[in-house]
PDB file of C-alpha atoms and ligand atoms in Angstrom:
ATOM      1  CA  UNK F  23     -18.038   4.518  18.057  1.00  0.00           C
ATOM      2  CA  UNK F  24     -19.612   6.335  20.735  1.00  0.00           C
ATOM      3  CA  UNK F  25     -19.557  10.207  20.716  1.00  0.00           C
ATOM      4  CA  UNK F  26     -20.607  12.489  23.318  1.00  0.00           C
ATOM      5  CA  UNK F  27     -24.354  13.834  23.078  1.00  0.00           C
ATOM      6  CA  UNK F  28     -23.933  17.352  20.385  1.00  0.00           C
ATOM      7  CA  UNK F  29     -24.289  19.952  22.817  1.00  0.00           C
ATOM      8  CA  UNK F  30     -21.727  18.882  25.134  1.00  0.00           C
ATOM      9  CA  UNK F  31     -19.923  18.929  21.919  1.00  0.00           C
ATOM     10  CA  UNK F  32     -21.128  22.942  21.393  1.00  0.00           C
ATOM     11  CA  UNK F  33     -19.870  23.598  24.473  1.00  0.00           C
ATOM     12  CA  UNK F  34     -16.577  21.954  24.952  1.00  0.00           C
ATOM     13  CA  UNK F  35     -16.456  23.822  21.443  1.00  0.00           C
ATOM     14  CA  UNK F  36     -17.385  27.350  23.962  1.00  0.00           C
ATOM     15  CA  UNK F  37     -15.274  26.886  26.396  1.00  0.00           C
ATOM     16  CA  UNK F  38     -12.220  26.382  23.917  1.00  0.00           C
ATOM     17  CA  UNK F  39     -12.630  29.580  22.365  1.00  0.00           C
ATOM     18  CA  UNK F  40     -11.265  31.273  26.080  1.00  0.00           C
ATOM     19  CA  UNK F  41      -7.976  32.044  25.519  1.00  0.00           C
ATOM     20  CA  UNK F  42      -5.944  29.649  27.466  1.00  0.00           C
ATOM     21  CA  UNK F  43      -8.519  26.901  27.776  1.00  0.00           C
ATOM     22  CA  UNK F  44      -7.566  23.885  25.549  1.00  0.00           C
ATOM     23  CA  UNK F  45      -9.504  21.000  24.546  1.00  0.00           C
ATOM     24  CA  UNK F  46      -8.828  18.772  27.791  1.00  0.00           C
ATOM     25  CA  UNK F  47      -9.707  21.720  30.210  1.00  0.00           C
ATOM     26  CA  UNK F  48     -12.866  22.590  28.082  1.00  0.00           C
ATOM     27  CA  UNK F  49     -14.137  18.987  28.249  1.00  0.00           C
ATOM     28  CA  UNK F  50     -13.654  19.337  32.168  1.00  0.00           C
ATOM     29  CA  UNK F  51     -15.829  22.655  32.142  1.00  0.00           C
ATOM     30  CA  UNK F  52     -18.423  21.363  29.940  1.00  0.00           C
ATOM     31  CA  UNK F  53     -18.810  18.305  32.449  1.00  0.00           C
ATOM     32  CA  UNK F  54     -18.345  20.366  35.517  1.00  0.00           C
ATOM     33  CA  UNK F  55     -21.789  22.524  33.971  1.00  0.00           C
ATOM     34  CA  UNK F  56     -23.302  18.816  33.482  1.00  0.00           C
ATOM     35  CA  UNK F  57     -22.736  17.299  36.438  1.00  0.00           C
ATOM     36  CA  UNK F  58     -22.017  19.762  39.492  1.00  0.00           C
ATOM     37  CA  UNK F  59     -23.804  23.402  38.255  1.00  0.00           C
ATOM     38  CA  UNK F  60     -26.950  23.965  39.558  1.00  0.00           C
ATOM     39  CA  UNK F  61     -29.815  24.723  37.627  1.00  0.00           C
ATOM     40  CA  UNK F  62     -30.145  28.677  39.120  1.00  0.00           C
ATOM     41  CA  UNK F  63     -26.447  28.880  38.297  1.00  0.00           C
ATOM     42  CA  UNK F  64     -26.284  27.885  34.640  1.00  0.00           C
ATOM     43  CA  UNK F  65     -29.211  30.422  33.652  1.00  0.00           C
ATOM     44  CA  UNK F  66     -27.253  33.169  35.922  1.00  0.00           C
ATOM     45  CA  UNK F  67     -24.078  32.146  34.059  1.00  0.00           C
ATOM     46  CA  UNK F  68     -25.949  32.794  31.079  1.00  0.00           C
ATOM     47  CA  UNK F  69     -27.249  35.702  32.231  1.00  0.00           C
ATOM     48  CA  UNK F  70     -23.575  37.294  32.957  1.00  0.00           C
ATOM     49  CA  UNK F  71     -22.551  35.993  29.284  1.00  0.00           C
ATOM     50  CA  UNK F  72     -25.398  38.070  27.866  1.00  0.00           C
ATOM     51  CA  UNK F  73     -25.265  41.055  29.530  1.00  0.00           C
ATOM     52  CA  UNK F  74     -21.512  41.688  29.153  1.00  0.00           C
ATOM     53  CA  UNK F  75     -22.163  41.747  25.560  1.00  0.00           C
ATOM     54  CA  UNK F  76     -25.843  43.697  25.071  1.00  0.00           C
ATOM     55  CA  UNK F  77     -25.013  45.949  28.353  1.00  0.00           C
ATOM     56  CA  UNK F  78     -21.419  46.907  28.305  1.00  0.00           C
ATOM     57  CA  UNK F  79     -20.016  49.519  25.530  1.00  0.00           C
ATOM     58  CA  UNK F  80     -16.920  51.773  25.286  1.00  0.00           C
ATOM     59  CA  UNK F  81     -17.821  55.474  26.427  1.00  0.00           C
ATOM     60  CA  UNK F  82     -17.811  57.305  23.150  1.00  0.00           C
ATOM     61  CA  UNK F  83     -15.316  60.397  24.318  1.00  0.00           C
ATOM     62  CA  UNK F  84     -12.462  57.897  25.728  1.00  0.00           C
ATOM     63  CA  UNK F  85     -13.405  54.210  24.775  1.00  0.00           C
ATOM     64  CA  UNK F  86     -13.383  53.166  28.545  1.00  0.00           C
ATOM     65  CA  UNK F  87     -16.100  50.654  29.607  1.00  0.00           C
ATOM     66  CA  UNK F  88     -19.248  52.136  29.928  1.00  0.00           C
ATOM     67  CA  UNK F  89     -22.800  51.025  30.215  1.00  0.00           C
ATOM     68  CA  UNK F  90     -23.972  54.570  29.066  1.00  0.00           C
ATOM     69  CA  UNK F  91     -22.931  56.749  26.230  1.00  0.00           C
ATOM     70  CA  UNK F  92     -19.863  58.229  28.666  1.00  0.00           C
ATOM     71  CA  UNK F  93     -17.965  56.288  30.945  1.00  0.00           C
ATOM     72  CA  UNK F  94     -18.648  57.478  34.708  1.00  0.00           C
ATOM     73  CA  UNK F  95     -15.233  59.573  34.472  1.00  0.00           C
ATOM     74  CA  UNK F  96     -16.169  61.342  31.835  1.00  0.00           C
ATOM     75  CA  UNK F  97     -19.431  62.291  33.096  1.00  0.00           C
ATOM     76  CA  UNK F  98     -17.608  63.386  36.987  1.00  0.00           C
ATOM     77  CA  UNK F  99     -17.552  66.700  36.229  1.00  0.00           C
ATOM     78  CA  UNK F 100     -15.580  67.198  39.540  1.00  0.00           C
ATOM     79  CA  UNK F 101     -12.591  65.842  37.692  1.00  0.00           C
ATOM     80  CA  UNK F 102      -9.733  67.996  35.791  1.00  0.00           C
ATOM     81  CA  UNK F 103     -11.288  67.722  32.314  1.00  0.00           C
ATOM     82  CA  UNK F 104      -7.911  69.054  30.517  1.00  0.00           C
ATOM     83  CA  UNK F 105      -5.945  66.506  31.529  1.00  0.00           C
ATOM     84  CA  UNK F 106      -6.169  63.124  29.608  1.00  0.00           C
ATOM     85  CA  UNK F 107      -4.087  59.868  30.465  1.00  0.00           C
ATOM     86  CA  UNK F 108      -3.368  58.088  27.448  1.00  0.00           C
ATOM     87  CA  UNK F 109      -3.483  53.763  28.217  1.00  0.00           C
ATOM     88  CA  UNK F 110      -3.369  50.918  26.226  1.00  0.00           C
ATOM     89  CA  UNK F 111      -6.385  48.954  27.672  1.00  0.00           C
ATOM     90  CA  UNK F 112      -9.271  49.528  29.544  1.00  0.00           C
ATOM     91  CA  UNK F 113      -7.695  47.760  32.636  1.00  0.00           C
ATOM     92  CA  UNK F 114      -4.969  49.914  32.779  1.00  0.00           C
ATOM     93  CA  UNK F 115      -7.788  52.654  33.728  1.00  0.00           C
ATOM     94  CA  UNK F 116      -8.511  50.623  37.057  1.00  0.00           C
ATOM     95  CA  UNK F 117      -5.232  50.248  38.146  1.00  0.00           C
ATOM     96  CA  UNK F 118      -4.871  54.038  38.111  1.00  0.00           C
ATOM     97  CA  UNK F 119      -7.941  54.709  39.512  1.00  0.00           C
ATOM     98  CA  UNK F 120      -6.818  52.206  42.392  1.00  0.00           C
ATOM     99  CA  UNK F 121      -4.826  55.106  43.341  1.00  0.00           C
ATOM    100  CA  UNK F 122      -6.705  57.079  44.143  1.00  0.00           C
ATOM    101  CA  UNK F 123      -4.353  59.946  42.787  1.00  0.00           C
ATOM    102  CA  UNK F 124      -5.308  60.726  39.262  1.00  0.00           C
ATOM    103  CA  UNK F 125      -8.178  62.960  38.542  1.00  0.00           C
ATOM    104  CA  UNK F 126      -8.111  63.734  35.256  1.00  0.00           C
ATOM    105  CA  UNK F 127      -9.907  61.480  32.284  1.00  0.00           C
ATOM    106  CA  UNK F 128      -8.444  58.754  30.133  1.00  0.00           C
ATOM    107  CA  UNK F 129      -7.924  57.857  26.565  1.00  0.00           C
ATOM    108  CA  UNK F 130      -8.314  53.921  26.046  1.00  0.00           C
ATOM    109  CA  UNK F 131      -6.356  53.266  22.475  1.00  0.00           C
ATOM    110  CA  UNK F 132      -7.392  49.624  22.696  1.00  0.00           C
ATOM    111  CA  UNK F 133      -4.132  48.108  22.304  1.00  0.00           C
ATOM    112  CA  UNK F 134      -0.511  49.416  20.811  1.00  0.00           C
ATOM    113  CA  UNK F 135       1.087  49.943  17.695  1.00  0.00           C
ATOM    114  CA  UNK F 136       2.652  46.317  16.926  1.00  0.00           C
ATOM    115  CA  UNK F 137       3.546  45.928  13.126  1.00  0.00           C
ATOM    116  CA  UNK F 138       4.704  42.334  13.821  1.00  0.00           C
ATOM    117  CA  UNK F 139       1.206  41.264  14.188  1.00  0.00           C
ATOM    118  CA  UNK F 140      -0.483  44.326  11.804  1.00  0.00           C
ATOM    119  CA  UNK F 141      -1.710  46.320  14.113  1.00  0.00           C
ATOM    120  CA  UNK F 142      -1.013  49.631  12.786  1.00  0.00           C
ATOM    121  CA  UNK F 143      -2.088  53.563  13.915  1.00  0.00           C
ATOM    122  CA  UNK F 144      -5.335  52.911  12.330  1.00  0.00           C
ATOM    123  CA  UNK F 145      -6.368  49.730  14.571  1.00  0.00           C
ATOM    124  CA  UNK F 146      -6.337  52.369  17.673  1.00  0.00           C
ATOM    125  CA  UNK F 147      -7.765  54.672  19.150  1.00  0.00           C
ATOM    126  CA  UNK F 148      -5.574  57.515  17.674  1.00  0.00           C
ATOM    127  CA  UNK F 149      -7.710  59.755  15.842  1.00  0.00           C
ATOM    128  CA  UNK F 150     -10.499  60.102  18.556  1.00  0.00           C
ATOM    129  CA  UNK F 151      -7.707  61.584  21.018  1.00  0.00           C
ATOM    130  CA  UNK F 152      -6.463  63.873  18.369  1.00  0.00           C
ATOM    131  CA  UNK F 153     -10.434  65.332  17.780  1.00  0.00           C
ATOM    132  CA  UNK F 154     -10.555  65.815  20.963  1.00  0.00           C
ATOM    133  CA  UNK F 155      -6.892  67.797  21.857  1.00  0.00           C
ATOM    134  CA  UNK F 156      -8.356  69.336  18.417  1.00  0.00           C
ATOM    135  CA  UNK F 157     -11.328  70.819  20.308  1.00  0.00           C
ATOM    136  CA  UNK F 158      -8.883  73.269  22.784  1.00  0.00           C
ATOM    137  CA  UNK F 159     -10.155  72.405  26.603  1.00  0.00           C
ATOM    138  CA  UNK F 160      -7.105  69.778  26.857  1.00  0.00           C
ATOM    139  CA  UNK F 161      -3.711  70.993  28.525  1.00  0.00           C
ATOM    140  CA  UNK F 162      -1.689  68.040  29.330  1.00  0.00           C
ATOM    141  CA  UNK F 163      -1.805  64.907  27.571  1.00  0.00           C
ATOM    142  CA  UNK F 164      -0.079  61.941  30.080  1.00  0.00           C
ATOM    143  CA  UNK F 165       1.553  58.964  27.811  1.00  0.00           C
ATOM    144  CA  UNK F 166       0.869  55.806  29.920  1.00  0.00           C
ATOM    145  CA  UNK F 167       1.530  53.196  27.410  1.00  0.00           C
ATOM    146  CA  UNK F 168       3.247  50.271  28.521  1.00  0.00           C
ATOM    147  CA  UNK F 169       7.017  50.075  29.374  1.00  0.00           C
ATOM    148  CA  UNK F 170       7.258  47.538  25.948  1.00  0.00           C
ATOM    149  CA  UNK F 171       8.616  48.102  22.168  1.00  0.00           C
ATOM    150  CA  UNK F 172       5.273  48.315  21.745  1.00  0.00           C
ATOM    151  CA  UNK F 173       4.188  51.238  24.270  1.00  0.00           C
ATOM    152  CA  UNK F 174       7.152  52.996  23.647  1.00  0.00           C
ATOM    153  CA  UNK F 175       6.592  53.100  19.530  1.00  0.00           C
ATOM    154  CA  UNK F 176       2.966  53.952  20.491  1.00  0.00           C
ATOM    155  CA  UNK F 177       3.901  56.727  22.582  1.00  0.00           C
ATOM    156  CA  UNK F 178       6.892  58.307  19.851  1.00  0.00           C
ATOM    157  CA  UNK F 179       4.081  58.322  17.612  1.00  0.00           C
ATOM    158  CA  UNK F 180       1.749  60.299  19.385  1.00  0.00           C
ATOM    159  CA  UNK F 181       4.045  62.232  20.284  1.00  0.00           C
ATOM    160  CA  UNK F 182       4.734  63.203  17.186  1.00  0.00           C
ATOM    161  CA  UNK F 183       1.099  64.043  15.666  1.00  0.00           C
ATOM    162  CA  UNK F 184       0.735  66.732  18.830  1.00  0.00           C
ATOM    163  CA  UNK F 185       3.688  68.391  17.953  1.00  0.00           C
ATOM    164  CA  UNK F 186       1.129  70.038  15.901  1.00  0.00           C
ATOM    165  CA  UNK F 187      -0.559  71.406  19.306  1.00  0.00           C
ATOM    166  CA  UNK F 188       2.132  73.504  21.141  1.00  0.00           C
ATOM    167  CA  UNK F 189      -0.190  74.588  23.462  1.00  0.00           C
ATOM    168  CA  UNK F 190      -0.168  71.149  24.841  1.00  0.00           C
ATOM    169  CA  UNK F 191       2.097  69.756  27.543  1.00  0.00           C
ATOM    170  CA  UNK F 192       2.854  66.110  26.723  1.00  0.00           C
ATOM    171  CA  UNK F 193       4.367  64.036  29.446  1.00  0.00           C
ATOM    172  CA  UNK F 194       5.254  60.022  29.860  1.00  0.00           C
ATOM    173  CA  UNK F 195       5.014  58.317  33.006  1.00  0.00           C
ATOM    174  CA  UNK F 196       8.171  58.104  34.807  1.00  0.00           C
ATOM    175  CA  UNK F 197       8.801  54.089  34.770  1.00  0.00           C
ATOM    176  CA  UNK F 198      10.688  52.625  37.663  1.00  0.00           C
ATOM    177  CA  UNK F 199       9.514  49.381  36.647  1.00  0.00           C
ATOM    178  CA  UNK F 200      11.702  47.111  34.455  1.00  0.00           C
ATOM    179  CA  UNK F 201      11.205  47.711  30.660  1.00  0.00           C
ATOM    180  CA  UNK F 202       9.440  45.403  29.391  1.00  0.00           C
ATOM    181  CA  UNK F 203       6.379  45.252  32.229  1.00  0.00           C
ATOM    182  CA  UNK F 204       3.181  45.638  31.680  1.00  0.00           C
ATOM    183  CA  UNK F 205       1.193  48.781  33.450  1.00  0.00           C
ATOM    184  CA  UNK F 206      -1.161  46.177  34.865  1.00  0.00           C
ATOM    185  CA  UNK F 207       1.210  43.993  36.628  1.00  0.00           C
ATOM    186  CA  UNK F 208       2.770  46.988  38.723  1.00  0.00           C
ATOM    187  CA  UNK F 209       2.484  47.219  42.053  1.00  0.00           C
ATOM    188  CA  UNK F 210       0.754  50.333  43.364  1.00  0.00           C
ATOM    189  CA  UNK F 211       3.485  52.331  44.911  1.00  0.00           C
ATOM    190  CA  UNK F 212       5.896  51.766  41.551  1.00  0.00           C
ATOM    191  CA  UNK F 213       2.968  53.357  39.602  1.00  0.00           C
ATOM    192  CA  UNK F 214       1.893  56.123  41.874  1.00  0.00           C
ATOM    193  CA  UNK F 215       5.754  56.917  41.624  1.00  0.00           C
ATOM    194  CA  UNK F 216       5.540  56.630  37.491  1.00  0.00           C
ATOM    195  CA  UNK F 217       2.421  59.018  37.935  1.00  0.00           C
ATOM    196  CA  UNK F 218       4.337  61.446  39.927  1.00  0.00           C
ATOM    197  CA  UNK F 219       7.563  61.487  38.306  1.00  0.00           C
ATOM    198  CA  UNK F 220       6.072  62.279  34.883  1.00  0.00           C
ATOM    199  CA  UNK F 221       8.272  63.984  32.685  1.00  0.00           C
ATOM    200  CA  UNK F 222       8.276  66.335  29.456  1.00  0.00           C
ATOM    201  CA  UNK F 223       7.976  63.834  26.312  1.00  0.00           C
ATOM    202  CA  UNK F 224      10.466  65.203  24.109  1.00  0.00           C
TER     203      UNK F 224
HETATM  204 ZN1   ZN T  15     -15.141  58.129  29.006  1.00  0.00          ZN
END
């Protein structure tokens, strides 16, 4: 029976591994890179792949992107440096910054609290923000977790480990987006409202 050559296999195999790419789209990719890529394109393809992976790392104060040790907000020194906006993912820190409103730093947890699928406290991001409100230069701590079950159980529990820091203001993001929404998927206005109707987390 005839098979395809092995590295078309390898990569069909590649390309399956994106999440939402199944076996039928992979096969199209892997003969799209055959037959219609050019030759300077595959090694710059390559390239990208590489580089995302040796060049890109999470800034070691807030665990945003970063291709040095601190993320370029961390290292703006003409930013509010006691406030810190707590998000689930690294994208949520570009569709604040979008805004053009926020100047104070982040806090990237790297996901939320979801014990249907084991990820617990420990899986996040928790105990660097607590060493740093720990450290006294932080005065308002922003909860921007998503509007989920998810976000919000994320957000009770911090909550509750700063109630240790009374010195601390903590607010959450006023949402006037449907519960349930993702910070990502807002539109820019609804979040610049959630940003400016921010509210005492009690
Ligand atoms: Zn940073």
């Amino acid at each position: 029976m005839f098979k395809y050559p092995q590295s078309i296999l390898n990569l069909i195999d590649s390309f399956a591994l994106l999440p939402g790419v199944g076996k039928k789209t992979a096969e199209r990719y892997a003969f799209y890179v055959l037959n219609e890529m050019k030759q300077e394109e595959v090694e710059e393809f390559v390239k990208n792949l590489e580089s995302v992976k040796n060049d890109v790392r999470h800034c070691s104060v807030c665990g945003n992107l970063a291709e040095d040790d601190l993320c370029p907000i961390c290292q703006d020194t003409s930013r509010d440096h006691s406030i810190v906006m707590v998000v689930e993912q690294e994208r949520d820190v570009l569709s604040m910054e979008k805004l053009d409103e926020y100047k104070g730093l982040y806090h990237v947890l790297n996901g939320a609290i979801t014990f249907s699928k084991g990820i617990s406290p420990q899986d996040l991001n928790i105990d660097s923000l607590i060493e740093r409100v720990k450290k006294g230069d932080i005065k308002e701590v922003i909860l921007a977790t998503n509007a989920t079950l998810e976000g919000e159980t994320t957000a009770r529990y911090i909550k509750e480990l700063l109630v240790n820091f009374p010195d601390v203001r903590v607010s959450r993001i006023a949402y006037g987006l449907p519960v349930g929404q993702d910070l990502i998927y807002a539109d820019q206005m609804t979040l610049l409202k959630a940003l400016e109707g921010r509210r005492e987390y009690k």
